[in-house]
CSV table of C-alpha atoms in Angstrom, one decimal:
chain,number,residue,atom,x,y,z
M,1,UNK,CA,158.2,100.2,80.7
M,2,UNK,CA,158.8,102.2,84.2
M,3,UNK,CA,161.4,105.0,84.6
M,4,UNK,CA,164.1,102.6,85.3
M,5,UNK,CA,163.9,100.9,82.0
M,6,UNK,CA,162.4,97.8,82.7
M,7,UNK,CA,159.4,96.2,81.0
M,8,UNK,CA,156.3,95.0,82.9
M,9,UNK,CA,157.1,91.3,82.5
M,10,UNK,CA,160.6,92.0,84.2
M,11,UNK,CA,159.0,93.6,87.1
M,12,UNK,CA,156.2,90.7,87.6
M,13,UNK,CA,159.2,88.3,87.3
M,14,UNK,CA,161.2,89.8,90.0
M,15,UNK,CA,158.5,90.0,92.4
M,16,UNK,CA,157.2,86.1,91.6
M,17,UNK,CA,153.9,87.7,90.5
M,18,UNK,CA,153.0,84.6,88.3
M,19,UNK,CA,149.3,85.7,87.8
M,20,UNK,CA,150.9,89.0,85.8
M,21,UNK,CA,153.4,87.2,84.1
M,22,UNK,CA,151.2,84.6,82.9
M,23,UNK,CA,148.6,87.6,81.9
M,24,UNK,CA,151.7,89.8,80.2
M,25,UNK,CA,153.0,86.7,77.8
M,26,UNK,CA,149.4,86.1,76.8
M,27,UNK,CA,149.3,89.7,75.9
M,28,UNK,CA,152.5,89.2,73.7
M,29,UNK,CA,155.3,90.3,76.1
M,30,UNK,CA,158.8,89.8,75.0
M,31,UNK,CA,160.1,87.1,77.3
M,32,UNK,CA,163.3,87.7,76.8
M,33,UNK,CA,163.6,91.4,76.8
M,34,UNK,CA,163.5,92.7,80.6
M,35,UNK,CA,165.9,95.5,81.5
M,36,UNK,CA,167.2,96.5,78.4
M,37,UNK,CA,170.2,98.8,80.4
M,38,UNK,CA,171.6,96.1,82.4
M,39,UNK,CA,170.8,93.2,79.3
M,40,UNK,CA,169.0,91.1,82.3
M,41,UNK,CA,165.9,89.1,80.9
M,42,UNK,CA,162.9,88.5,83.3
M,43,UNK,CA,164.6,85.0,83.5
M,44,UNK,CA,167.9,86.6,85.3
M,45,UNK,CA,165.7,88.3,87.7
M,46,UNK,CA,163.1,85.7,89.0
M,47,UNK,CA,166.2,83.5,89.0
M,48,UNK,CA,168.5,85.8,91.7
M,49,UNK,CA,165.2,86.0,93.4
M,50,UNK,CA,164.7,82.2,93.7
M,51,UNK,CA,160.9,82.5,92.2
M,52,UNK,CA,161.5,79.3,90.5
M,53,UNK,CA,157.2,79.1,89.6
M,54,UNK,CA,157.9,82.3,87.6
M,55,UNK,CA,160.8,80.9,86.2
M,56,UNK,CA,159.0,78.0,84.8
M,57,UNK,CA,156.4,80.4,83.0
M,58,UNK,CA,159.0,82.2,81.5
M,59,UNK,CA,160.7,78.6,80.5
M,60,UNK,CA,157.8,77.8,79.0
M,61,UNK,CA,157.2,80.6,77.2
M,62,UNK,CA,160.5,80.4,75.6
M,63,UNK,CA,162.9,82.3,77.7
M,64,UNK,CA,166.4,81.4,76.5
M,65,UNK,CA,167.9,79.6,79.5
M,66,UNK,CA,171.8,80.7,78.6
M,67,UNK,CA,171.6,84.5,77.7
M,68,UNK,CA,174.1,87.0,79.0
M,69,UNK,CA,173.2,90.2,80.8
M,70,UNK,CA,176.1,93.2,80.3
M,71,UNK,CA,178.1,91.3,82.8
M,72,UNK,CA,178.2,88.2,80.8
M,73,UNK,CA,176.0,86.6,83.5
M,74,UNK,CA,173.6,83.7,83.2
M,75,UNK,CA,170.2,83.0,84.8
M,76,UNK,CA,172.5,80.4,86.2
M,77,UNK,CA,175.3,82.6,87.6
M,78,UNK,CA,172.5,84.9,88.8
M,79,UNK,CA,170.8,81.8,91.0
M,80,UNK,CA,173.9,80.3,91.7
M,81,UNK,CA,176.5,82.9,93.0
M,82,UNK,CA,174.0,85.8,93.9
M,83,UNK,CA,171.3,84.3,95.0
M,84,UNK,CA,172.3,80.9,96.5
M,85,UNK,CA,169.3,79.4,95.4
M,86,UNK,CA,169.7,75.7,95.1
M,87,UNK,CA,166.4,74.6,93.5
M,88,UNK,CA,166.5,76.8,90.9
M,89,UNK,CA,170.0,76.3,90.1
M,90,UNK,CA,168.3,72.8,89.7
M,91,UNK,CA,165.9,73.8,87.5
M,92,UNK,CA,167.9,75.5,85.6
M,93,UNK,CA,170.4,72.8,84.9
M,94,UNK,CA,167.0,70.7,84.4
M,95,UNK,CA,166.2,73.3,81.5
M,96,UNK,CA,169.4,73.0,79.7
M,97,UNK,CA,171.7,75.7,81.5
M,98,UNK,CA,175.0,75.4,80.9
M,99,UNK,CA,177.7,75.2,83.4
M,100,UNK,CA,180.7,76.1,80.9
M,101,UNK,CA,179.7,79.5,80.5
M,102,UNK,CA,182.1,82.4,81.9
M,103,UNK,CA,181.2,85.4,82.2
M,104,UNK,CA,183.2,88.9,81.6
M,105,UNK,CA,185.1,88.2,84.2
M,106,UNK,CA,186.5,84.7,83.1
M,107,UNK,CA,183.9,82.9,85.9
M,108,UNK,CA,181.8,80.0,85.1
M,109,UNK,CA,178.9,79.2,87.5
M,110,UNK,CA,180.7,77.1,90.0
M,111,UNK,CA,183.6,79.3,90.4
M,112,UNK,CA,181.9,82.3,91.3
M,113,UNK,CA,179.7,80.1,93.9
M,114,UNK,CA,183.2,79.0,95.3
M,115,UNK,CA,184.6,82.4,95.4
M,116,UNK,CA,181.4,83.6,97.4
M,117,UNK,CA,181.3,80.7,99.9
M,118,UNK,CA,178.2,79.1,98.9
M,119,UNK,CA,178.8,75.1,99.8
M,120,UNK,CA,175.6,73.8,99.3
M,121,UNK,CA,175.1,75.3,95.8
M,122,UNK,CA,179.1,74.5,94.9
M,123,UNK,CA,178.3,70.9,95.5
M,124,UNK,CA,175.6,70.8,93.0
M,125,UNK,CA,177.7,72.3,90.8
């Protein structure tokens, strides 16, 4: 854990390092414990980022495609609305993501991607 809070396997997540998060999970990391603070898993983060090879690790490894960071956010709302990433948004969906859940602010997936102007994701949505 840095100063920030966040676990080694969160960090290697949100830089795509897939070599260290493949190393960290065999060492026992938690995969679904990242940034304790904010609630984001390492799922949320290589998600926003659009590492969608770390994302499939962390799939693997059992990362729980649906959980909510303090925001009520998704992996799915993180991809979708804030990062604008398509082909994880894909993956995602591919993994069982839901697109029914809101967040604290009443927003499911596709309304937030609407409400930030991001067509090509909307549409697969």
């Amino acid at each position: 854990e840095n100063a920030g809070g966040e676990t080694r396997l969160y960090y290697a997540a949100r830089k795509g390092l897939c070599a260290a998060i493949t190393w960290l999970l065999e060492q026992g990391a938690d995969v679904n414990v990242g940034w304790p603070r904010a609630g984001e898993t390492p799922l949320h983060d290589a998600a926003y980022r659009g590492h969608c090879d770390a994302a499939v690790l962390l799939l693997d490894a059992g990362a729980r495609v649906d959980d909510r960071n303090r925001y009520g956010n998704t992996a799915l709302h993180r991809a979708a609305a804030m990062g604008g990433h398509t082909n994880m948004c894909k993956l995602l969906l591919s993994r069982g993501a839901s697109l029914d859940v809101r967040n604290n602010s009443g927003d499911d997936p596709e309304a937030l991607v609407r409400h930030r102007g991001r067509t090509a994701t909307a549409d697969l949505l």
